mmCIF file with all atom_site columns, C-alpha atoms in Angstrom:
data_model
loop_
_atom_site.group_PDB
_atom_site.id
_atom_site.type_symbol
_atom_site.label_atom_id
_atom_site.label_alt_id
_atom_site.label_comp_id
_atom_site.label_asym_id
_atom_site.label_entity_id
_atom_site.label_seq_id
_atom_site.pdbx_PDB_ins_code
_atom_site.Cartn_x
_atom_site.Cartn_y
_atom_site.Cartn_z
_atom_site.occupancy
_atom_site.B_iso_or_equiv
_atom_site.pdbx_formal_charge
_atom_site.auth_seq_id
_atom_site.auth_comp_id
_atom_site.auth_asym_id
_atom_site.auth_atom_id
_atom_site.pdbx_PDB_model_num
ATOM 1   C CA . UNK F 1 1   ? 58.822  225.870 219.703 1.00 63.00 ? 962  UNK F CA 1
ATOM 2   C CA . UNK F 1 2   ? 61.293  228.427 218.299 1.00 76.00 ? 963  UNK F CA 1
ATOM 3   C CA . UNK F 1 3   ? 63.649  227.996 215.525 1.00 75.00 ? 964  UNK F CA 1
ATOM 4   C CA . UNK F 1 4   ? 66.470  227.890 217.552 1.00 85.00 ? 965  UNK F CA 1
ATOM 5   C CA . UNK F 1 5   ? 64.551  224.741 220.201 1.00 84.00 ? 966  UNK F CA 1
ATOM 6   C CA . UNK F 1 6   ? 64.409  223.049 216.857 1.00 86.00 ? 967  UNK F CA 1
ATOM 7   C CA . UNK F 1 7   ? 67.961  223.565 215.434 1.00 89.00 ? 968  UNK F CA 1
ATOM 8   C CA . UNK F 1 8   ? 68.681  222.494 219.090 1.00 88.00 ? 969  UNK F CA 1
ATOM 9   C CA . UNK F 1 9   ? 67.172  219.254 218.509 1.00 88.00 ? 970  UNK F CA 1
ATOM 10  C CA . UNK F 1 10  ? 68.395  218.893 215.560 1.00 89.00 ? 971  UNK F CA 1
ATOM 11  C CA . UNK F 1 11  ? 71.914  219.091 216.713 1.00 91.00 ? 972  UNK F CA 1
ATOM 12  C CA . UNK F 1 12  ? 71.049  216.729 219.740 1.00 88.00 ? 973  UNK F CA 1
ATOM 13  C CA . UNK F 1 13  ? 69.537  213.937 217.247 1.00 87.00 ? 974  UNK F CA 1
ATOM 14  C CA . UNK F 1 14  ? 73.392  214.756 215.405 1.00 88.00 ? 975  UNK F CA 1
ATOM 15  C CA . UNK F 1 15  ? 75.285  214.311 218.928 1.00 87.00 ? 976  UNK F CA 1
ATOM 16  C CA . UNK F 1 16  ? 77.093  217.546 218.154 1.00 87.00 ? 977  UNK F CA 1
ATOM 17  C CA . UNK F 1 17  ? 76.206  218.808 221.321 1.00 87.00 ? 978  UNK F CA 1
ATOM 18  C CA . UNK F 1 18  ? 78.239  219.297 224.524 1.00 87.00 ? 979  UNK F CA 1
ATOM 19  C CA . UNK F 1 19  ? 78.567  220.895 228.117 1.00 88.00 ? 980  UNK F CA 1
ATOM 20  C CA . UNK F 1 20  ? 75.233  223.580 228.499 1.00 88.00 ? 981  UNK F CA 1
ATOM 21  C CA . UNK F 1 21  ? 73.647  223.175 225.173 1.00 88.00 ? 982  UNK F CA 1
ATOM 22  C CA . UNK F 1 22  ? 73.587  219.397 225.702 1.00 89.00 ? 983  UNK F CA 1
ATOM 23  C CA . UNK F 1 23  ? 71.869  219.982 229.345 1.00 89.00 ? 984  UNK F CA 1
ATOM 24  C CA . UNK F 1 24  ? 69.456  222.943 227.911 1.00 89.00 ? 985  UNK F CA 1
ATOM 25  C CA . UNK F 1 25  ? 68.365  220.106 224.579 1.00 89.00 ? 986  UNK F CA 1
ATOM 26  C CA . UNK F 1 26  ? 67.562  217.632 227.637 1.00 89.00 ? 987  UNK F CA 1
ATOM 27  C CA . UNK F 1 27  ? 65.482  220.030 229.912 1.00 90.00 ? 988  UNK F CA 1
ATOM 28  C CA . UNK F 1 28  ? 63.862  221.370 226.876 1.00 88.00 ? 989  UNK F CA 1
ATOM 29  C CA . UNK F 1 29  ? 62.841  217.562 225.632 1.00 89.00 ? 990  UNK F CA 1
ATOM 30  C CA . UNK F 1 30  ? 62.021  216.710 229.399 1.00 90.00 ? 991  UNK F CA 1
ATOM 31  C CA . UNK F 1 31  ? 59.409  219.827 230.051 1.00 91.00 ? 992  UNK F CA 1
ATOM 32  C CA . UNK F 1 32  ? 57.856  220.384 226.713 1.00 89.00 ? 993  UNK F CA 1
ATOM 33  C CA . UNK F 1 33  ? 55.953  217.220 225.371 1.00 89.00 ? 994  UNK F CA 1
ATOM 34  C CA . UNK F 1 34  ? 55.836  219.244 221.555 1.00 90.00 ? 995  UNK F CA 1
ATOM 35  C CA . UNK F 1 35  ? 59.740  219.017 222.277 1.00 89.00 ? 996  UNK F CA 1
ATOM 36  C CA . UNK F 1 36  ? 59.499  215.218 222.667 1.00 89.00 ? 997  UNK F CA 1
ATOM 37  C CA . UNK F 1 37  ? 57.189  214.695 219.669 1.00 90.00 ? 998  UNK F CA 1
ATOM 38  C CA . UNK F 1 38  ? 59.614  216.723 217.074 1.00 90.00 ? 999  UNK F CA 1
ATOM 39  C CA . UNK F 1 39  ? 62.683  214.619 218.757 1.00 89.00 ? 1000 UNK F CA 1
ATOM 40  C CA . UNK F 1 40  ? 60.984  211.699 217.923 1.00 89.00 ? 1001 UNK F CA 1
ATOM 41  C CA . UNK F 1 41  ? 60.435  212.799 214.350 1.00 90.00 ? 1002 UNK F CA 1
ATOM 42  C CA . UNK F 1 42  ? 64.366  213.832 213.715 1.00 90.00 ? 1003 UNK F CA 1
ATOM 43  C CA . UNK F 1 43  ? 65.335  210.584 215.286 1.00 88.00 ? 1004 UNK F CA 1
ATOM 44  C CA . UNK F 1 44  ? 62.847  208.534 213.203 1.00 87.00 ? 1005 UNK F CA 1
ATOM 45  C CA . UNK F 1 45  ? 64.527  211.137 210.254 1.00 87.00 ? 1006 UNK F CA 1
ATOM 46  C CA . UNK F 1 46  ? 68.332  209.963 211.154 1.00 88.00 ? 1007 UNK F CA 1
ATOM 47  C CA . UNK F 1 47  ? 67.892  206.511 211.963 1.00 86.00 ? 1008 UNK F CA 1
ATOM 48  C CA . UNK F 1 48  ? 65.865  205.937 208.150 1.00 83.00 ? 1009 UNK F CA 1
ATOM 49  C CA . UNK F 1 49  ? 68.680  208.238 206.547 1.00 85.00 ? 1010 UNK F CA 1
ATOM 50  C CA . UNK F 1 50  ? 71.364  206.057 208.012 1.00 82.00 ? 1011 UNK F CA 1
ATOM 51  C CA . UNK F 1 51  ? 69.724  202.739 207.415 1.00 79.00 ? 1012 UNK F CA 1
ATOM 52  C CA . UNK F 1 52  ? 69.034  201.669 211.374 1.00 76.00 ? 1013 UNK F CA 1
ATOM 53  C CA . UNK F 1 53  ? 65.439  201.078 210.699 1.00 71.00 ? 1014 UNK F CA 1
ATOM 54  C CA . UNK F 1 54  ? 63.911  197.829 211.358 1.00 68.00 ? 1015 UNK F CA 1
ATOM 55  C CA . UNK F 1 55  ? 61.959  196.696 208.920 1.00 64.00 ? 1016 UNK F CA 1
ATOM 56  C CA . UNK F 1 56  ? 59.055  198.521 207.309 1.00 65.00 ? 1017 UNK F CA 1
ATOM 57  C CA . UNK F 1 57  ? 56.826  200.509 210.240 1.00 65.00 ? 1018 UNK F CA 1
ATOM 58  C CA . UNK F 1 58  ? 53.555  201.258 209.325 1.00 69.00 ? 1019 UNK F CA 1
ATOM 59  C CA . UNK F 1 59  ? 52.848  204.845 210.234 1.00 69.00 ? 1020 UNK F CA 1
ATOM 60  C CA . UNK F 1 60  ? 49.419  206.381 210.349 1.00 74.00 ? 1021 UNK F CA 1
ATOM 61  C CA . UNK F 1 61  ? 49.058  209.932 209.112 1.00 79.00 ? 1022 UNK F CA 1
ATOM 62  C CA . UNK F 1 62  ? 45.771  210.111 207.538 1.00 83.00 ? 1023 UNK F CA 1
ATOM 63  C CA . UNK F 1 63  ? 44.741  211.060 211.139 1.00 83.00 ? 1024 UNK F CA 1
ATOM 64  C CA . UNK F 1 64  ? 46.854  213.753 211.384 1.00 84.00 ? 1025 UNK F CA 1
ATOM 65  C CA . UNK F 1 65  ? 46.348  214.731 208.260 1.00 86.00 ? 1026 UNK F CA 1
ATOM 66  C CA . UNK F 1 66  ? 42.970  215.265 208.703 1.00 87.00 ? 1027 UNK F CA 1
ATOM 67  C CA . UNK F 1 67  ? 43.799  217.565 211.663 1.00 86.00 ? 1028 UNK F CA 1
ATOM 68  C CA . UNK F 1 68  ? 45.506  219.616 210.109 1.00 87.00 ? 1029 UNK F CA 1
ATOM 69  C CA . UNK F 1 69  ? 43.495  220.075 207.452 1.00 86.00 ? 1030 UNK F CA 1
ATOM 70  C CA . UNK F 1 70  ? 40.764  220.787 209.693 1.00 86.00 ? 1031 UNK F CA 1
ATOM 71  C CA . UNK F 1 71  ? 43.200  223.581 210.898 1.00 83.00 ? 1032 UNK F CA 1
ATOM 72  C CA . UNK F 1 72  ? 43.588  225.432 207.090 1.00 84.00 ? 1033 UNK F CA 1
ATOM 73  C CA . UNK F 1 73  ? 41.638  227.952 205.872 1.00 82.00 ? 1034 UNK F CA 1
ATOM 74  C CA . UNK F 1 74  ? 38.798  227.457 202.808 1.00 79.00 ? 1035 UNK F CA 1
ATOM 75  C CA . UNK F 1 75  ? 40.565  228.795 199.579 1.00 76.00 ? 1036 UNK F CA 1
ATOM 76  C CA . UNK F 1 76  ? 37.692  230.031 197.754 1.00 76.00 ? 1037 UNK F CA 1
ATOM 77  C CA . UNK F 1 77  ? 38.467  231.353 194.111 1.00 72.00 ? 1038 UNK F CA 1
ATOM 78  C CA . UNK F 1 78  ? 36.542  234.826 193.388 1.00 68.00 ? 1039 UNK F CA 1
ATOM 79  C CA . UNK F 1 79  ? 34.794  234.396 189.918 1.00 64.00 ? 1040 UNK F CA 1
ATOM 80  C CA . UNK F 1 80  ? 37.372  236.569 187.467 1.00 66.00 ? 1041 UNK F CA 1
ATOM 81  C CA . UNK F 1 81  ? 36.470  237.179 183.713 1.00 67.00 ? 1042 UNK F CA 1
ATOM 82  C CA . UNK F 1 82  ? 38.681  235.328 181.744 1.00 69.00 ? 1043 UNK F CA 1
ATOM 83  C CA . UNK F 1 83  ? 40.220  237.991 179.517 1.00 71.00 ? 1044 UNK F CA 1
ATOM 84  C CA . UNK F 1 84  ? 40.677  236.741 176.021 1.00 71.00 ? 1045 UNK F CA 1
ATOM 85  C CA . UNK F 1 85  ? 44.109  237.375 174.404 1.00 70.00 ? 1046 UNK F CA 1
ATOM 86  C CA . UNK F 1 86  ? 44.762  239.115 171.251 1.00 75.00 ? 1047 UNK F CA 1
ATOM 87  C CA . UNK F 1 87  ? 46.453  236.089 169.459 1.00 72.00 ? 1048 UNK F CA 1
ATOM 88  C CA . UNK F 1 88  ? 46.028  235.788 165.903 1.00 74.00 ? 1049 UNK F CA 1
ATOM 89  C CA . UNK F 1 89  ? 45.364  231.819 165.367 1.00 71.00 ? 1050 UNK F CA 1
ATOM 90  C CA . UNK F 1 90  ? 46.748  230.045 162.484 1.00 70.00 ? 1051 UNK F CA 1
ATOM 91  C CA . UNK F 1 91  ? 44.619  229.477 158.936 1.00 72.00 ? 1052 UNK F CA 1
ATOM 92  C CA . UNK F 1 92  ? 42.237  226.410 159.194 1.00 72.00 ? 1053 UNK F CA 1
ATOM 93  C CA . UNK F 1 93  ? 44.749  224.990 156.100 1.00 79.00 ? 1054 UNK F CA 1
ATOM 94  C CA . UNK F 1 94  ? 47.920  226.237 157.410 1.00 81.00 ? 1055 UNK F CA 1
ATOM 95  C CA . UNK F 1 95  ? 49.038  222.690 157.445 1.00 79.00 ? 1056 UNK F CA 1
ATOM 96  C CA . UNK F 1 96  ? 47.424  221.955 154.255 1.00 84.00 ? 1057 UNK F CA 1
ATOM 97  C CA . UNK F 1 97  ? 49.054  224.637 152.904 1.00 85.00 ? 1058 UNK F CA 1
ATOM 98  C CA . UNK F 1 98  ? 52.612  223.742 154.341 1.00 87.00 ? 1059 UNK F CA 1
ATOM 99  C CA . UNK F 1 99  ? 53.098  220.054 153.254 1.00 89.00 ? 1060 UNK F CA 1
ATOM 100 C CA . UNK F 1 100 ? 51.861  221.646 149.807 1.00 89.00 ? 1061 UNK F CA 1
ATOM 101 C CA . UNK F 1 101 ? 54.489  224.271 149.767 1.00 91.00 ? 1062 UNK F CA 1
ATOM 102 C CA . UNK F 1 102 ? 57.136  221.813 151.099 1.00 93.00 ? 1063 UNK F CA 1
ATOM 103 C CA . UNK F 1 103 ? 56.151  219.018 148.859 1.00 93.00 ? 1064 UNK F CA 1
ATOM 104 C CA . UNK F 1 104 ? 56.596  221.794 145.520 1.00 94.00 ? 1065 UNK F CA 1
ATOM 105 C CA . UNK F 1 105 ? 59.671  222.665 147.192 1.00 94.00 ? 1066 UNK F CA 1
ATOM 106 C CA . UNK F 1 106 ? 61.183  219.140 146.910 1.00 94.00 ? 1067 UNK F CA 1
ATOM 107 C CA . UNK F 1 107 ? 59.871  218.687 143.618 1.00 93.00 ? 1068 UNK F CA 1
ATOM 108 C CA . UNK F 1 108 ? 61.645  221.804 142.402 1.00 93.00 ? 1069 UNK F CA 1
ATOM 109 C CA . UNK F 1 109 ? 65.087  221.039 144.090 1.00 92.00 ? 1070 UNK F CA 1
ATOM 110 C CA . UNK F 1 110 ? 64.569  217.753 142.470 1.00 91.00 ? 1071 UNK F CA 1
ATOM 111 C CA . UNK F 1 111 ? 64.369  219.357 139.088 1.00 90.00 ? 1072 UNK F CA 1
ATOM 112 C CA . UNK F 1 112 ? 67.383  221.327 139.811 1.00 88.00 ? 1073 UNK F CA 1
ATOM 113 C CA . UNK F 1 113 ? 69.485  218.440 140.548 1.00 87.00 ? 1074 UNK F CA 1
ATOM 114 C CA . UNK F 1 114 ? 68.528  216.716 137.525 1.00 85.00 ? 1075 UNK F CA 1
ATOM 115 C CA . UNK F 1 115 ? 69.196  219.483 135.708 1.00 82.00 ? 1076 UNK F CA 1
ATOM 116 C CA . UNK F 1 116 ? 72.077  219.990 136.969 1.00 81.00 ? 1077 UNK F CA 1
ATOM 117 C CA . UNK F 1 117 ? 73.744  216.556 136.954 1.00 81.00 ? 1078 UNK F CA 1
ATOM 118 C CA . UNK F 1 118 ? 72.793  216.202 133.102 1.00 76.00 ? 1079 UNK F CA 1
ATOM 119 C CA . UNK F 1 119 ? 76.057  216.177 130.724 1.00 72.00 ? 1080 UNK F CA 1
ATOM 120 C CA . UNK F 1 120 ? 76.704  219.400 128.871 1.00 68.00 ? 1081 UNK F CA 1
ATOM 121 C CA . UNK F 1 121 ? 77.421  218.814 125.223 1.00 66.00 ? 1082 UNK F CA 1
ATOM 122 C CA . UNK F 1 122 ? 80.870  220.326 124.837 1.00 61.00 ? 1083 UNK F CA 1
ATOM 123 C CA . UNK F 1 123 ? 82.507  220.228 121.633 1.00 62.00 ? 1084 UNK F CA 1
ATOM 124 C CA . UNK F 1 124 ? 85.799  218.687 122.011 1.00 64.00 ? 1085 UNK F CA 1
ATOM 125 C CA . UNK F 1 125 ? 88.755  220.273 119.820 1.00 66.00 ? 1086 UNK F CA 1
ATOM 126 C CA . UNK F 1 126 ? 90.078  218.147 116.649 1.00 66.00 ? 1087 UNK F CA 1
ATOM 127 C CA . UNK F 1 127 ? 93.165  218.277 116.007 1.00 70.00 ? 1088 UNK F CA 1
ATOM 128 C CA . UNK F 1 128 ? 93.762  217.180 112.364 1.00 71.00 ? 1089 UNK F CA 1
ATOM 129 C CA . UNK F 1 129 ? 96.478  213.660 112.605 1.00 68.00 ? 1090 UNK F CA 1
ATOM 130 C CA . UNK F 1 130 ? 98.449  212.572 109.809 1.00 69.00 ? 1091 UNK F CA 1
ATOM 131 C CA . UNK F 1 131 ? 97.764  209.847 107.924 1.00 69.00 ? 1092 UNK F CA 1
ATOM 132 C CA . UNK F 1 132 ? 100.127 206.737 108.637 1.00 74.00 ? 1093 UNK F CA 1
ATOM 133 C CA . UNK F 1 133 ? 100.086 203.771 107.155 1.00 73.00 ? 1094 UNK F CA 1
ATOM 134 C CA . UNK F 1 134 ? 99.687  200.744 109.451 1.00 73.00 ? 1095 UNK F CA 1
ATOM 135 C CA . UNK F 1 135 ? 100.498 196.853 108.346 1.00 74.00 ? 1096 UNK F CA 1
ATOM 136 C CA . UNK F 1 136 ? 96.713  195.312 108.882 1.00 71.00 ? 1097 UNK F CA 1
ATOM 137 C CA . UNK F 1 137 ? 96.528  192.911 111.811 1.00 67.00 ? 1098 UNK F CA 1
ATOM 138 C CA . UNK F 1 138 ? 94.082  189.641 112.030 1.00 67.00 ? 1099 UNK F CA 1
ATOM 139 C CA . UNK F 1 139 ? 93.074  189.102 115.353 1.00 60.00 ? 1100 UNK F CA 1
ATOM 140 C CA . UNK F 1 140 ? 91.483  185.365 115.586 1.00 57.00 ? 1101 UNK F CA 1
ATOM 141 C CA . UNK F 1 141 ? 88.252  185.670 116.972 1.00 56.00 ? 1102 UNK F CA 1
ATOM 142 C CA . UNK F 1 142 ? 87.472  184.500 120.300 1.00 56.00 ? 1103 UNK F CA 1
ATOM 143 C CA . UNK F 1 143 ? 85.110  181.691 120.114 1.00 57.00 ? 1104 UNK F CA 1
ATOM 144 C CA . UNK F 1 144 ? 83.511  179.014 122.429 1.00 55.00 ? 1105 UNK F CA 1
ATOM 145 C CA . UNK F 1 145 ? 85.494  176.169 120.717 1.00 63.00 ? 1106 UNK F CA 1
ATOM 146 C CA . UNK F 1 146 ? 89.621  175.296 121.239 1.00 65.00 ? 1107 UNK F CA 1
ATOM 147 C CA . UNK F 1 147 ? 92.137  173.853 119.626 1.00 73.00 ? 1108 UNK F CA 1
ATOM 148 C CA . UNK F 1 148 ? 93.132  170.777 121.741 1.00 74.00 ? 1109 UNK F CA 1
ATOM 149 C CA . UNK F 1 149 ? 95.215  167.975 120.014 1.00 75.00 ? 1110 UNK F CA 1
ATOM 150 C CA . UNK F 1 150 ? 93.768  164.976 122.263 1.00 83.00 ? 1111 UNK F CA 1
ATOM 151 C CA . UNK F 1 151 ? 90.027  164.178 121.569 1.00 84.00 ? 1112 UNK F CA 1
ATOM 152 C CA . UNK F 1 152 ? 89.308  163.069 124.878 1.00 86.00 ? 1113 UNK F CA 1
ATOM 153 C CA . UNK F 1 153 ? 90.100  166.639 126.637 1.00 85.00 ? 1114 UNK F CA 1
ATOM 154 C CA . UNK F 1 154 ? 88.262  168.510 123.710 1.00 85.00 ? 1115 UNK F CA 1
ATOM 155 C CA . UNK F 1 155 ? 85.423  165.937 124.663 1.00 88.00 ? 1116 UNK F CA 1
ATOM 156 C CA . UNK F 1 156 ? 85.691  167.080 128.321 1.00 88.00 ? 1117 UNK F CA 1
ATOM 157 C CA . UNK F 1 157 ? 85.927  170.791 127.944 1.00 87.00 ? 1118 UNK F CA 1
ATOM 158 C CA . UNK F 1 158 ? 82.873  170.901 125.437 1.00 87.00 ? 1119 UNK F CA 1
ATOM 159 C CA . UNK F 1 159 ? 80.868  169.373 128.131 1.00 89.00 ? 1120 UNK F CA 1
ATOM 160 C CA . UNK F 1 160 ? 82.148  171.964 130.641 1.00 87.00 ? 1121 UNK F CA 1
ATOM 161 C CA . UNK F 1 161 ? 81.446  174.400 128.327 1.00 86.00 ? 1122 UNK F CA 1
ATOM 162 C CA . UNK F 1 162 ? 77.784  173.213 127.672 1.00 85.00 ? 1123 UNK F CA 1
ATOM 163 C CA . UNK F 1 163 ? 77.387  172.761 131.403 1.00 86.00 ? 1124 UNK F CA 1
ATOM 164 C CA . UNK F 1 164 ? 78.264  176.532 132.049 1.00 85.00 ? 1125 UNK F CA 1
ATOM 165 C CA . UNK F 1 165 ? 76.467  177.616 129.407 1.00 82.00 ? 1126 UNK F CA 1
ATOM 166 C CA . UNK F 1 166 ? 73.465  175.832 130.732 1.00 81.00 ? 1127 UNK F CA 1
ATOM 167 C CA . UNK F 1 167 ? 74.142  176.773 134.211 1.00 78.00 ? 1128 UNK F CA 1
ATOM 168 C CA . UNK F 1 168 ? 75.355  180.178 132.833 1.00 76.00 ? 1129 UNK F CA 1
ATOM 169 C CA . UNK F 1 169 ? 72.218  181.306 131.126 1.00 69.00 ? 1130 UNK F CA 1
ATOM 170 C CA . UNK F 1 170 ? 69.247  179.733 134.082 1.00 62.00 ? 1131 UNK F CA 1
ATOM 171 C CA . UNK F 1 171 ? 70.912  182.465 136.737 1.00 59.00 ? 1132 UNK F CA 1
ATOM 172 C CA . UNK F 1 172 ? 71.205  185.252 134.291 1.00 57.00 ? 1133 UNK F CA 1
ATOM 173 C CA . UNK F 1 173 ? 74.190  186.371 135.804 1.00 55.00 ? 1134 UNK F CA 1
ATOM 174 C CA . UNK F 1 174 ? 76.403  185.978 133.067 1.00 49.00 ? 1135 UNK F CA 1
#
C-alpha cells in the first residue's frame, strides 16, 4: 500500500471523506485484503482514542511479532578495538585530600570570625569634670522583710515569702 492508500484510510476511519475519494477508500478496502487489515487497525486506533471500546480485548501479537522478526535481518556487531581515551583520572586521595582542604578552610574562616568579632580595646577620651559637692543620700536597703503594722499580714507575707523562696530556689530560675 502507498502512502497516499494509507492517508486515504486514514481520512475514511475520520469520515472526512466525500464524493470520489469516499468511492476510491471503498474499492480500495473492498479489493485489497492488506487494505482491510490496516482499516481495521485505524478503526481499532479511533474507537480506543475516543473511548468506544468495550471492555478490555485481549489481542495476540506475540504471533505476529514473531513474524516479523523472522522477517529482520541478523545485526551482527564486527569486533572493534576499544580505543582508550586520553583522560587524566583523578588522585586515589583526591577526596581525602578535599574534605581535608575544606575542613582547614572552615577552621580558618572560623578563626577569622572570632577574631574579628573580639572587642578592640579603645581608649575612651577623659574629659577632666569639676568637682561638685553633692548632699549624701541613704538609700534603705532592699531587704526580704516589710514594715507592716498588723501582725497577722506580716505573718502571712513571711510565709509567702518562705514559700517562694523555697519554690524559688528548687527550679533555679530565680
Amino acid at each position: 500500500m502507498t502512502i497516499n492508500q494509507n492517508e486515504l484510510l486514514s481520512a475514511f476511519v475520520d469520515g472526512e471523506l466525500q464524493g470520489d475519494e469516499f468511492e476510491q477508500a471503498l474499492q480500495i478496502v473492498t479489493t485489497n485484503e492488506q487494505a482491510r487489515t490496516q482499516l481495521q487497525r485505524y478503526q481499532l486506533a479511533s474507537d480506543v482514542l475516543q473511548g468506544h471500546t468495550l471492555g478490555n480485548q485481549y489481542v495476540d501479537l506475540t504471533s505476529q511479532i514473531s513474524a516479523a522478526l523472522v522477517d529482520e535481518p541478523v545485526f551482527t556487531q564486527a569486533s572493534t578495538t576499544n580505543k582508550k581515551s586520553q583522560v587524566i583520572p583523578f588522585p586515589k586521595q583526591f577526596w581525602k585530600q578535599a574534605t581535608g582542604l575544606a575542613v582547614a578552610a572552615s577552621v580558618g574562616a572560623l578563626a577569622v570570625m572570632g577574631v574579628m568579632t573580639q572587642p578592640q580595646n579603645q581608649l575612651i577620651p577623659v574629659t577632666p569634670v569639676a568637682a561638685i559637692d553633692t548632699p549624701v543620700v541613704t538609700v534603705a536597703q532592699a531587704g526580704n522583710r516589710w514594715t507592716v503594722g498588723e501582725p497577722e499580714v506580716e505573718h502571712r507575707l513571711d510565709t509567702y515569702l518562705l514559700d517562694h523562696n523555697e519554690y524559688a530556689g528548687a527550679s533555679g530560675v530565680f
